[in-house]
Coordinates of C-alpha atoms in Angstrom, one line a residue:
M1 CA -35.7 34.9 -76.2
G2 CA -37.0 31.3 -75.9
H3 CA -33.6 29.9 -76.7
K4 CA -31.9 31.9 -74.0
L5 CA -34.5 30.8 -71.5
I6 CA -33.8 27.1 -72.3
V7 CA -30.1 27.6 -71.9
L8 CA -30.6 29.4 -68.6
L9 CA -32.8 26.5 -67.3
F10 CA -30.4 23.9 -68.5
S11 CA -27.5 25.6 -66.7
L12 CA -29.5 25.9 -63.5
C13 CA -30.4 22.2 -63.6
S14 CA -26.8 21.3 -64.1
V15 CA -25.8 23.4 -61.1
V16 CA -28.4 21.8 -59.0
I17 CA -27.3 18.3 -60.1
Q18 CA -23.7 19.0 -59.4
T19 CA -24.3 20.4 -55.9
N20 CA -26.7 17.6 -54.8
P21 CA -25.0 16.1 -51.7
K22 CA -26.9 12.8 -51.9
Q23 CA -25.5 12.1 -55.4
K24 CA -22.0 13.1 -54.4
Q25 CA -22.1 10.7 -51.5
Q26 CA -23.4 7.9 -53.7
K27 CA -20.6 8.5 -56.2
E28 CA -18.0 8.4 -53.4
K29 CA -19.5 5.1 -52.2
V30 CA -19.4 3.6 -55.7
Q31 CA -15.8 4.7 -56.1
E32 CA -14.8 3.2 -52.7
K33 CA -16.5 -0.1 -53.7
K34 CA -14.6 -0.2 -57.0
T35 CA -11.2 0.4 -55.3
D36 CA -11.9 -2.2 -52.5
K37 CA -12.5 -5.1 -54.8
P38 CA -9.6 -6.7 -56.8
K39 CA -10.1 -6.9 -60.5
V40 CA -11.4 -10.4 -61.4
T41 CA -11.8 -11.5 -65.0
D42 CA -13.5 -14.8 -65.4
A43 CA -13.7 -15.5 -69.1
K44 CA -15.1 -18.9 -70.1
E45 CA -12.5 -20.6 -72.3
P46 CA -12.8 -23.8 -74.2
S47 CA -11.9 -26.8 -72.0
N48 CA -8.9 -27.8 -74.0
F49 CA -7.2 -24.4 -73.6
N50 CA -5.5 -23.4 -70.4
I51 CA -5.2 -19.7 -69.5
I52 CA -1.6 -18.9 -69.0
K53 CA -0.5 -15.9 -67.0
K54 CA 2.4 -13.8 -68.4
D55 CA 4.4 -14.0 -65.1
S56 CA 4.4 -17.8 -65.3
L57 CA 5.9 -17.8 -68.8
A58 CA 9.3 -16.5 -67.6
P59 CA 11.9 -19.3 -68.1
K60 CA 13.2 -20.8 -64.9
F61 CA 16.7 -20.9 -66.5
P62 CA 18.1 -19.7 -69.8
L63 CA 17.4 -22.1 -72.6
T64 CA 20.3 -23.2 -74.8
E65 CA 20.5 -25.1 -78.0
Q66 CA 22.0 -28.1 -76.1
D67 CA 18.7 -28.6 -74.2
S68 CA 16.7 -31.3 -76.0
L69 CA 13.0 -30.6 -76.4
N70 CA 12.2 -34.0 -74.8
D71 CA 14.2 -33.1 -71.7
L72 CA 12.3 -29.9 -71.4
F73 CA 9.0 -31.7 -71.7
Q74 CA 9.9 -34.3 -69.1
N75 CA 11.2 -31.7 -66.6
G76 CA 7.8 -29.8 -66.7
I77 CA 9.2 -26.8 -68.6
V78 CA 6.8 -27.4 -71.5
K79 CA 3.0 -27.4 -71.0
Q80 CA 0.6 -28.7 -73.7
I81 CA -2.2 -26.3 -74.5
K82 CA -3.8 -27.7 -77.7
K83 CA -3.8 -30.9 -79.8
N84 CA -5.2 -31.1 -83.4
A85 CA -4.7 -27.4 -84.0
H86 CA -4.7 -26.0 -87.5
A87 CA -1.6 -24.0 -88.4
S88 CA -0.9 -21.9 -91.5
Y89 CA 1.8 -19.5 -92.5
Y90 CA 2.2 -15.8 -93.4
H91 CA 2.2 -14.6 -97.0
N92 CA 5.4 -12.9 -98.2
K93 CA 3.4 -9.6 -98.6
F94 CA 3.6 -9.2 -94.8
N95 CA 7.4 -9.2 -94.8
G96 CA 8.7 -5.9 -93.2
R97 CA 5.3 -4.8 -91.9
R98 CA 4.7 -4.1 -88.2
T99 CA 3.1 -6.8 -86.1
A100 CA 0.6 -6.2 -83.3
S101 CA 3.5 -6.2 -80.8
G102 CA 5.2 -3.4 -82.7
K103 CA 8.1 -5.5 -84.1
K104 CA 8.8 -5.8 -87.8
F105 CA 7.7 -9.1 -89.3
D106 CA 10.4 -11.3 -90.9
N107 CA 9.3 -14.5 -92.7
N108 CA 12.8 -16.0 -92.1
K109 CA 12.6 -15.9 -88.3
Y110 CA 10.8 -18.3 -86.0
T111 CA 7.7 -16.2 -85.0
A112 CA 4.0 -16.8 -84.9
A113 CA 0.6 -15.2 -84.4
H114 CA -1.9 -16.4 -81.8
K115 CA -5.3 -15.1 -80.7
K116 CA -4.8 -15.2 -76.9
L117 CA -1.3 -16.0 -75.8
P118 CA 0.8 -13.0 -74.6
F119 CA 3.5 -11.5 -76.8
G120 CA 6.9 -13.0 -76.1
T121 CA 5.5 -16.5 -75.3
K122 CA 7.7 -19.3 -76.6
V123 CA 5.5 -22.1 -78.2
R124 CA 6.7 -25.5 -79.3
V125 CA 4.7 -26.4 -82.5
T126 CA 4.8 -30.1 -83.4
N127 CA 3.5 -31.5 -86.7
E128 CA 1.4 -34.5 -85.7
A129 CA 1.9 -36.2 -89.0
N130 CA 5.7 -36.5 -89.0
G131 CA 6.7 -35.5 -85.4
K132 CA 8.9 -32.5 -86.5
S133 CA 8.8 -29.5 -84.2
V134 CA 10.0 -25.9 -83.9
I135 CA 9.9 -23.3 -81.1
V136 CA 8.4 -20.0 -82.1
E137 CA 7.8 -16.7 -80.3
I138 CA 4.4 -15.1 -80.4
N139 CA 4.6 -11.5 -81.7
D140 CA 1.3 -11.0 -83.5
R141 CA -2.4 -11.5 -83.2
G142 CA -4.3 -13.8 -85.5
P143 CA -5.2 -15.9 -87.4
F144 CA -8.5 -14.3 -88.1
S145 CA -10.2 -17.5 -89.1
K146 CA -12.3 -19.6 -86.7
V147 CA -10.7 -22.8 -88.0
R148 CA -7.0 -22.0 -87.6
E149 CA -5.3 -21.7 -84.3
I150 CA -1.9 -20.3 -85.1
D151 CA -0.1 -18.5 -88.0
L152 CA 3.6 -19.4 -88.4
S153 CA 6.3 -17.6 -90.2
R154 CA 7.1 -19.3 -93.5
R155 CA 10.5 -20.6 -92.3
A156 CA 8.9 -22.3 -89.2
F157 CA 6.1 -23.7 -91.3
M158 CA 8.4 -25.2 -93.9
D159 CA 10.7 -26.7 -91.3
I160 CA 8.0 -28.9 -89.9
S161 CA 5.8 -29.4 -93.0
S162 CA 6.1 -32.8 -94.8
N163 CA 4.3 -31.4 -97.9
K164 CA 5.8 -28.1 -98.9
N165 CA 2.9 -27.4 -101.2
S166 CA 0.3 -27.5 -98.4
G167 CA -1.0 -24.3 -96.7
V168 CA -2.4 -25.8 -93.5
I169 CA -1.1 -28.6 -91.2
I170 CA -2.4 -30.2 -88.0
V171 CA -0.1 -29.4 -85.1
K172 CA 0.2 -29.8 -81.3
L173 CA 0.9 -26.6 -79.4
E174 CA 2.9 -26.5 -76.1
V175 CA 4.1 -23.5 -74.2
V176 CA 7.8 -23.5 -73.2
E177 CA 8.1 -21.8 -69.8

């Protein structure tokens, strides 16, 4: 009997709450305010990292193999985002697994993982010790270490590494637009 009375009181309270006109008006006002304001996300980023919008990453013209990287940099097609970044490479056990973007990972392609850059972003990675560079496409999230900035595929890492036995190198990162 007591249980039924509690259920009855609870259902009456919920009916009263649902039909309260003041609350209904307040909810409508809140919804109007939410739709009136544009969505603004101000995340504080480190000063040496520029936030890059995905729309601004579309190439202004198709890139070909004949374009030299220096010409791209001088023409404003490449923007530097980080110096003295630590880069590492993927282990072979990840070969064939799905990345965060949904693509299959291949250690023989020029791909990379970055924490914040949008998928599909082309990044020029330059080894600061020897000046060698490669252009990789971001297709995964990571590295999950506070020290490292980017994880490269094994092929990209070995192309720019001066010491093939090292696991981490210091690089400069530039976004190719």
